[in-house]
mmCIF file of C-alpha atoms and ligand atoms in Angstrom:
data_model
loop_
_atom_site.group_PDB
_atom_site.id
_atom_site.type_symbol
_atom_site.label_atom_id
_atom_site.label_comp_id
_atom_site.label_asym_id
_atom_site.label_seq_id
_atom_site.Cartn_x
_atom_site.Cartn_y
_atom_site.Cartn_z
ATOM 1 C CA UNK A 30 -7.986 20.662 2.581
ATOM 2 C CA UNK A 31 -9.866 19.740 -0.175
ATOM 3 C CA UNK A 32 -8.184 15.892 -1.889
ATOM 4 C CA UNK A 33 -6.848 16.571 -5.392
ATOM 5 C CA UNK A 34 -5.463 13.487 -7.416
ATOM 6 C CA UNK A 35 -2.781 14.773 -10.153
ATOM 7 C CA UNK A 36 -0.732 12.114 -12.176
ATOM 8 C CA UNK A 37 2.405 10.562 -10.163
ATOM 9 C CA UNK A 38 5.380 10.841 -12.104
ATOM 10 C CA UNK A 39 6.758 7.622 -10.922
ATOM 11 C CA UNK A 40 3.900 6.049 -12.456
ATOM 12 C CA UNK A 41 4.937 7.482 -15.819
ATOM 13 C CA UNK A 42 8.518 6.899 -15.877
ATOM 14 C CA UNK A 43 9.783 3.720 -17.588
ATOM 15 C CA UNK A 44 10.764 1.071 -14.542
ATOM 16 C CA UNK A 45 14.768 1.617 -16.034
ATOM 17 C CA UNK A 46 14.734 4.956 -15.779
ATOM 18 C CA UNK A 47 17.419 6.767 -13.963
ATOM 19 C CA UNK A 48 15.155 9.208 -12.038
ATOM 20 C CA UNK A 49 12.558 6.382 -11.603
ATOM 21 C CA UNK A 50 15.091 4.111 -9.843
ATOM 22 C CA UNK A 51 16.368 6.795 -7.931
ATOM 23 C CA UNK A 52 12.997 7.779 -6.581
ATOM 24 C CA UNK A 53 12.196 3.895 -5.408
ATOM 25 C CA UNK A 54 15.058 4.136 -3.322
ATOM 26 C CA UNK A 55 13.772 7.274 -2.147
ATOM 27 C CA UNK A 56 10.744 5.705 -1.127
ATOM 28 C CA UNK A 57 12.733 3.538 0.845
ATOM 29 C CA UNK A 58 13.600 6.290 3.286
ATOM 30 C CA UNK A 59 9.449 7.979 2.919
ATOM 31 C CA UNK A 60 8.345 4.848 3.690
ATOM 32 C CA UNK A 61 10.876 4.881 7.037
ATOM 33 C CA UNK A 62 10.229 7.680 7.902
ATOM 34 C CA UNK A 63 6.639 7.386 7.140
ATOM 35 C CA UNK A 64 6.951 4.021 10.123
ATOM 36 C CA UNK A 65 4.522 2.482 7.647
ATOM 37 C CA UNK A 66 5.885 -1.108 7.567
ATOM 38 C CA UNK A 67 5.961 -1.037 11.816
ATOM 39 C CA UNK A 68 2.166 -0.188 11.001
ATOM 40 C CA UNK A 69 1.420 -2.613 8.797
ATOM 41 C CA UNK A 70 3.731 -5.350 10.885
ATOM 42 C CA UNK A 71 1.557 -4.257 14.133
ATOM 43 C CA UNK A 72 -2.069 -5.083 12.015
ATOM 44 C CA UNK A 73 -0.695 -7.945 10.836
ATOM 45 C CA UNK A 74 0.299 -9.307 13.995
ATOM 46 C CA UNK A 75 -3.313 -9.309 15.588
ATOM 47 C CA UNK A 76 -4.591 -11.809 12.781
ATOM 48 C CA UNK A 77 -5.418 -15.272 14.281
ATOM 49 C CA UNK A 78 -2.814 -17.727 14.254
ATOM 50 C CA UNK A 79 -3.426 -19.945 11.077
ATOM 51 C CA UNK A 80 -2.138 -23.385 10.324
ATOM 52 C CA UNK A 81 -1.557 -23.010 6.777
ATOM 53 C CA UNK A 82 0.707 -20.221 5.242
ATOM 54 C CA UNK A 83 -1.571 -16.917 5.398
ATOM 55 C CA UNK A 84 -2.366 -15.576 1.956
ATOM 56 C CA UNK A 85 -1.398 -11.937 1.881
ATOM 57 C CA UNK A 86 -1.585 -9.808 -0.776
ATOM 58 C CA UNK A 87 0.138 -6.377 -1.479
ATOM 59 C CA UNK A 88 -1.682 -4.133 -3.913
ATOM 60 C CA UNK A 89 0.694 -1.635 -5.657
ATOM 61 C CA UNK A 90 3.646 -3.451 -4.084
ATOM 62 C CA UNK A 91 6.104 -1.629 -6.538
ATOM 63 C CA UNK A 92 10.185 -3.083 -5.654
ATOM 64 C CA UNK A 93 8.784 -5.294 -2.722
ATOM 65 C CA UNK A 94 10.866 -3.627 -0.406
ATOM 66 C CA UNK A 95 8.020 -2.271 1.696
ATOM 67 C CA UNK A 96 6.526 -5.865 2.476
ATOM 68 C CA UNK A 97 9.989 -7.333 3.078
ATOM 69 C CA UNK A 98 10.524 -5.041 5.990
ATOM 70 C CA UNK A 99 6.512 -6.123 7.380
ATOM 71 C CA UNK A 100 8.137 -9.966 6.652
ATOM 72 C CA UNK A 101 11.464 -8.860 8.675
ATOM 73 C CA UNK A 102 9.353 -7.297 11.594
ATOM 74 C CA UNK A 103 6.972 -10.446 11.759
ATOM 75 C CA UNK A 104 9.538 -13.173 12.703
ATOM 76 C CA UNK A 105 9.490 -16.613 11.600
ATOM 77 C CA UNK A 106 5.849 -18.016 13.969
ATOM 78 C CA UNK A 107 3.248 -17.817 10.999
ATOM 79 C CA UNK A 108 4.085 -18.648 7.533
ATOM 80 C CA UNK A 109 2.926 -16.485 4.883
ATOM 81 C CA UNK A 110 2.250 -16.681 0.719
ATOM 82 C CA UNK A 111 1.892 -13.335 -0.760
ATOM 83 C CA UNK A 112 1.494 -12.168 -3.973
ATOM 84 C CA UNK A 113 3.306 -9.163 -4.861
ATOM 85 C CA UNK A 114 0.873 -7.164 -7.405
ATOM 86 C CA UNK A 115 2.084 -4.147 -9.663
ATOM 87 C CA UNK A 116 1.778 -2.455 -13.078
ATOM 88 C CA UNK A 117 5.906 -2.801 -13.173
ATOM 89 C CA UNK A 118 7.880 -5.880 -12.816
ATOM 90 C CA UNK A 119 10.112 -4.582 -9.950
ATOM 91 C CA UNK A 120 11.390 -7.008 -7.266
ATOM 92 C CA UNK A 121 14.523 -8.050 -8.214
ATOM 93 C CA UNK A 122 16.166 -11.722 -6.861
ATOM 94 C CA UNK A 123 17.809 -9.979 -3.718
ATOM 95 C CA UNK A 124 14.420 -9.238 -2.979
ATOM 96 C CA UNK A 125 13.157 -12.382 -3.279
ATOM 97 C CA UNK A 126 15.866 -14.045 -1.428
ATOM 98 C CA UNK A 127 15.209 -11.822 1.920
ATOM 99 C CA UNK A 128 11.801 -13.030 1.226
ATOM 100 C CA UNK A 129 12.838 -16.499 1.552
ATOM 101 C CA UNK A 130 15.099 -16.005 4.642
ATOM 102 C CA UNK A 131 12.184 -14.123 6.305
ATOM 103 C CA UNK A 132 10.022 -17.324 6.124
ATOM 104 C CA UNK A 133 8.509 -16.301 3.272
ATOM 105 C CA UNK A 134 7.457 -17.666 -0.137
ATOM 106 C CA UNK A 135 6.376 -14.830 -2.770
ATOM 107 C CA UNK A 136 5.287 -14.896 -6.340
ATOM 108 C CA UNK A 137 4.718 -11.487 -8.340
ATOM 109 C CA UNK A 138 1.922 -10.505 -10.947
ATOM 110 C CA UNK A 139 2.402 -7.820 -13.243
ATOM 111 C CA UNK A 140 -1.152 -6.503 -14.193
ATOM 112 C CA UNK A 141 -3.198 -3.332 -13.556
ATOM 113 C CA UNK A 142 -4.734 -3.503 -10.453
ATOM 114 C CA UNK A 143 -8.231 -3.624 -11.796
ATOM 115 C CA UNK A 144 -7.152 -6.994 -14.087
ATOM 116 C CA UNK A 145 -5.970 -8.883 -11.266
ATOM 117 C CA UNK A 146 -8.956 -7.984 -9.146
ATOM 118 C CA UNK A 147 -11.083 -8.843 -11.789
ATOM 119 C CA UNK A 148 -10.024 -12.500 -11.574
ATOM 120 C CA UNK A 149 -11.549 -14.505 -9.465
ATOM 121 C CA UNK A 150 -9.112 -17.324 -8.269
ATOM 122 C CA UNK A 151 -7.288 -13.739 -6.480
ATOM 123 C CA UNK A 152 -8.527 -14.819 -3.191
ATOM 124 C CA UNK A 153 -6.768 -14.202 0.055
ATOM 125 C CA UNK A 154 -6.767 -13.756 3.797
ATOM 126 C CA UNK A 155 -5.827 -10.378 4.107
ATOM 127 C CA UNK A 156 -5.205 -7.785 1.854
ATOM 128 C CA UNK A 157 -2.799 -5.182 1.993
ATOM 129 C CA UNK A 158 -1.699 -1.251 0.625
ATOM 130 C CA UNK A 159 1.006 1.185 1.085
ATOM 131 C CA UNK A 160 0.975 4.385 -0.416
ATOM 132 C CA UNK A 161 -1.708 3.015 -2.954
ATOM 133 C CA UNK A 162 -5.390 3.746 -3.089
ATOM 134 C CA UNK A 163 -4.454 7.363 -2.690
ATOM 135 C CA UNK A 164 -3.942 7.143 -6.844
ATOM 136 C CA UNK A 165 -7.548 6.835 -7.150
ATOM 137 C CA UNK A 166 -10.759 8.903 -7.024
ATOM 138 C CA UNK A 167 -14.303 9.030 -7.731
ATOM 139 C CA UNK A 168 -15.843 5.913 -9.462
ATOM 140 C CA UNK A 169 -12.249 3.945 -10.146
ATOM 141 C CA UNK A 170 -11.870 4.585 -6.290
ATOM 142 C CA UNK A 171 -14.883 2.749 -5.675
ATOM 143 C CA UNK A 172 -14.602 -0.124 -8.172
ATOM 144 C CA UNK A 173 -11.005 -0.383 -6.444
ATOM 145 C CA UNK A 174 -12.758 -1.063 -3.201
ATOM 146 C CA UNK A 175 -15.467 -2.851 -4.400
ATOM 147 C CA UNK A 176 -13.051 -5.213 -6.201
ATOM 148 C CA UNK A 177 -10.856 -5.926 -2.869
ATOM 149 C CA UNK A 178 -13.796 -6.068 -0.620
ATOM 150 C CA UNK A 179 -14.937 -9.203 -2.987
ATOM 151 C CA UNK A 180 -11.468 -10.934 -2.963
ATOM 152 C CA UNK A 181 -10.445 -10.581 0.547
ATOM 153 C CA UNK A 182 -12.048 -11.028 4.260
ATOM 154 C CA UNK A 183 -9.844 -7.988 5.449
ATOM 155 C CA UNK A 184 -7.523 -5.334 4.059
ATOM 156 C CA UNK A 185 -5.245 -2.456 5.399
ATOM 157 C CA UNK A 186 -4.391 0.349 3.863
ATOM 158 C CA UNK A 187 -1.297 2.397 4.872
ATOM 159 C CA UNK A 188 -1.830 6.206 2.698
ATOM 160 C CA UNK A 189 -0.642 9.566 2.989
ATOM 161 C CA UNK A 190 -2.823 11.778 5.631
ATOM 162 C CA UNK A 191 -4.151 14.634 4.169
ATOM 163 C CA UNK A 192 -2.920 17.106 6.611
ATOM 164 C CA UNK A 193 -1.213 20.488 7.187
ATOM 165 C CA UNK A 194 1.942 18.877 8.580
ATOM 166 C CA UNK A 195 2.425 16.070 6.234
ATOM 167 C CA UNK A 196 2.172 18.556 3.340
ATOM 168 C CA UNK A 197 4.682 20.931 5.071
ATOM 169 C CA UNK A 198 7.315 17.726 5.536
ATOM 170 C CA UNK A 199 6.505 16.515 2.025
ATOM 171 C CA UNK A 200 7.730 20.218 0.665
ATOM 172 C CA UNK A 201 11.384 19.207 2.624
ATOM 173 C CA UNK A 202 12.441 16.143 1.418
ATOM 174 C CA UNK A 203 14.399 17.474 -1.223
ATOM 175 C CA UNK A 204 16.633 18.197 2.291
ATOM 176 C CA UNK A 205 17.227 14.479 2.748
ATOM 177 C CA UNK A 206 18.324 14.541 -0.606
ATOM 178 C CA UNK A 207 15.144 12.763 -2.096
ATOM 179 C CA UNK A 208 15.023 13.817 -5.906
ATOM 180 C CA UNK A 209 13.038 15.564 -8.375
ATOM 181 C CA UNK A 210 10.663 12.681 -8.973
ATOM 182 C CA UNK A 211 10.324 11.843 -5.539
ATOM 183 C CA UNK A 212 9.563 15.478 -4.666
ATOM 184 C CA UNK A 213 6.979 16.000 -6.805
ATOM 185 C CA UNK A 214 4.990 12.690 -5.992
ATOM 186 C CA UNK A 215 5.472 13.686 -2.213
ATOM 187 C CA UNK A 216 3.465 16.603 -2.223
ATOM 188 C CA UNK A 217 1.041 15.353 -4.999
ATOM 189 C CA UNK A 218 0.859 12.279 -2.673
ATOM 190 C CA UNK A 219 -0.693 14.142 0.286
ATOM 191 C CA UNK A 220 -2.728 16.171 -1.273
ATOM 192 C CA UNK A 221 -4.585 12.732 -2.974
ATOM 193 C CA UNK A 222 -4.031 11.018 0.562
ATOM 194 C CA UNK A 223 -7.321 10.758 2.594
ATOM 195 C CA UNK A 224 -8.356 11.719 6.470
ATOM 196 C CA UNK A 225 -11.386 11.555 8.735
ATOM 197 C CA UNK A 226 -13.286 8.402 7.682
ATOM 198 C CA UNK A 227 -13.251 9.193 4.040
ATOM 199 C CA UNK A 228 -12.500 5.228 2.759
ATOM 200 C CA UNK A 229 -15.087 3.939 5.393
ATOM 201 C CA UNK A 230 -17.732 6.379 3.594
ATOM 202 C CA UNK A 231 -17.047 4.327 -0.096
ATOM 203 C CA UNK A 232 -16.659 0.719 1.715
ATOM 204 C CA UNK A 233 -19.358 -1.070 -0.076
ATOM 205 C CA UNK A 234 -21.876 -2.651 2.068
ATOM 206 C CA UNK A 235 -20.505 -1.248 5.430
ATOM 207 C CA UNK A 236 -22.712 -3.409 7.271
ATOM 208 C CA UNK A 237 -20.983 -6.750 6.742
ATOM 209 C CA UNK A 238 -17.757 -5.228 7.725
ATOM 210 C CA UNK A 239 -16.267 -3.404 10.767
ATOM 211 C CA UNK A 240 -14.173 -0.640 9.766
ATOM 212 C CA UNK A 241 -11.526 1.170 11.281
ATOM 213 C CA UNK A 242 -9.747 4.532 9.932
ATOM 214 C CA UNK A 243 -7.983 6.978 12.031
ATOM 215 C CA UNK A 244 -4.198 8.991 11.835
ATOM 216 C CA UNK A 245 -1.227 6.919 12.298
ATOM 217 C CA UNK A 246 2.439 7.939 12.763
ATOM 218 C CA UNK A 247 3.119 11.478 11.971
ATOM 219 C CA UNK A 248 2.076 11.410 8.395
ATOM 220 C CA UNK A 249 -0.114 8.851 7.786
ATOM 221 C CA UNK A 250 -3.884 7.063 7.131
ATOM 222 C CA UNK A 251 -4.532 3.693 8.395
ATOM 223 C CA UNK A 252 -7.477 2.012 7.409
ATOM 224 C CA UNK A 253 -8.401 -1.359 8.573
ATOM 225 C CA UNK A 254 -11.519 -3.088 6.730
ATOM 226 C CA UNK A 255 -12.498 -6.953 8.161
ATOM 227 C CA UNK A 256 -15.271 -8.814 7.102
ATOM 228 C CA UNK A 257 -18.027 -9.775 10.007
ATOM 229 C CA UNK A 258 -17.967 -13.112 11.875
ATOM 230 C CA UNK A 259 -14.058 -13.832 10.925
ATOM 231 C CA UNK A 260 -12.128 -15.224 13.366
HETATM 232 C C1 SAM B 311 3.912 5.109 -4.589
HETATM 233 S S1 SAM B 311 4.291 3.538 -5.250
HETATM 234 C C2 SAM B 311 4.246 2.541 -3.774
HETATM 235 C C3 SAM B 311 5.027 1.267 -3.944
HETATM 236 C C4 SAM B 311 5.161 0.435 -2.655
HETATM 237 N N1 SAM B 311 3.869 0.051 -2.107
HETATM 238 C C5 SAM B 311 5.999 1.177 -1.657
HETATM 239 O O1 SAM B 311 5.451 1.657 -0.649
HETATM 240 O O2 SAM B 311 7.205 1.316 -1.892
HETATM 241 C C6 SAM B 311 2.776 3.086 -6.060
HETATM 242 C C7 SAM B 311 2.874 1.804 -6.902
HETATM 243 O O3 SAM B 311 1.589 1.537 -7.453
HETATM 244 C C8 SAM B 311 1.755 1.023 -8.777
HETATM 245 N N2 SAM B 311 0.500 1.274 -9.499
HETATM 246 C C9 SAM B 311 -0.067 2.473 -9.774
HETATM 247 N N3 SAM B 311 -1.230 2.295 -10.428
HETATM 248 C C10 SAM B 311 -1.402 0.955 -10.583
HETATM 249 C C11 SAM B 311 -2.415 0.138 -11.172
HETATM 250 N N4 SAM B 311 -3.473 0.693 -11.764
HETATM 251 N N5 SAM B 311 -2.270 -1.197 -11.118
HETATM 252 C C12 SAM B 311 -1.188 -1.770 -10.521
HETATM 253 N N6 SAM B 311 -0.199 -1.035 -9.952
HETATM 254 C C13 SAM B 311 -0.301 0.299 -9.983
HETATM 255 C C14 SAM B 311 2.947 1.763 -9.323
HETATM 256 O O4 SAM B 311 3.580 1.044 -10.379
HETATM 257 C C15 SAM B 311 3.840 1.906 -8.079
HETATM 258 O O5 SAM B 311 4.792 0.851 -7.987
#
């Protein structure tokens, strides 16, 4: 199946708009279904115990919601800072106070991806993505990867698989009552998503990294980038 990136509609759509906020609550249930926070918890939980409070940061973290249920799964052992990055200003204070009772503190940066990449004092322990670098292709894919293989020592990506079955499933969620927006992006989604070792092939300098991408779940891509010699 040859990867085709086509304009998300929730990308386009004001953050107040009906359909818009209908469709992140959507992704709530994608996400769920997709088991992409259990995923991203599991990776997460095989980083060395740290002293001081972990910097994580989510790129394309939209509401929040998605990290908050890694922070729920991870229990209260290490602390953890992240920074919340997205083109919308999304998480609301709910959000922030499950943050808080999960252990964790959280600040949020509005910016396009490329901004806040493009500033140095961005740097972190581990980096993370759901349902993010699929928006991206040919060189802005590879400046994206170039830019978080210079901020970060790891980074895991959670992304649609590019597969038969994930595109049939992504034609039915209009049956779990997912709506128009949501629809759309699902399909458009998998056909951007990636498969085989399609991320590993733009990591830049491969050989200062091990680098892990495979099929996770029933619908997804995990890919797992750390930098050599980091304990
Ligand atoms: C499909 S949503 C995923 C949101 C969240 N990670 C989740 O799983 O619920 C993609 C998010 O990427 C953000 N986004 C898209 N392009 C971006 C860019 N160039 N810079 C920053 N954020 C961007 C969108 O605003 C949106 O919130």
């Amino acid at each position: 199946m040859k990867r085709i990136v086509e304009p998300e509609l929730l990308d386009e759509l004001p953050a107040d708009d009906p359909h818009a906020r209908r469709s992140r609550q959507d992704l709530r249930r994608v996400n769920f279904l997709m088991a992409n926070a259990g995923l991203l918890a599991r990776e997460l939980e095989k980083l060395p115990p740290q002293n001081p409070p972990l910097k994580i940061v989510e790129l394309g973290a939209g509401d929040g919601h998605g990290l908050l249920q890694v922070a729920q799964r991870l229990g209260r052992g290490q602390k953890f800072e992240a920074t919340l990055l997205d083109r919308q200003d999304l998480v609301t204070d709910q959000t922030r106070h499950a943050f808080a009772a999960a252990n964790w503190s959280i600040q949020t940066v509005t910016a396009d991806v490329f901004d806040f990449l493009g500033d140095g004092a961005r740097d972190c322990d581990v980096m993370v993505a759901n349902l993010f670098v699929h928006h991206f292709e040919g060189p802005h894919l590879e400046r994206l990867l170039r830019g978080i293989a210079g901020r970060t020592r790891r980074f895991i990506a959670v992304e649609p698989r590019r597969a038969a079955w994930p595109l049939f499933c992504s034609r039915l969620l209009g049956l779990i009552g997912c709506n128009i927006v949501t629809r759309h992006d699902a399909v458009v989604s998998v056909r951007a998503g990636f498969r085989d070792q399609e991320l590993s092939a733009l990591w830049p300098e491969p050989e200062k990294w091990n680098l892990s991408e495979r099929a996770a779940g029933q619908f997804s891509h995990l890919f797992i980038a750390e930098r050599k010699g980091q304990g």
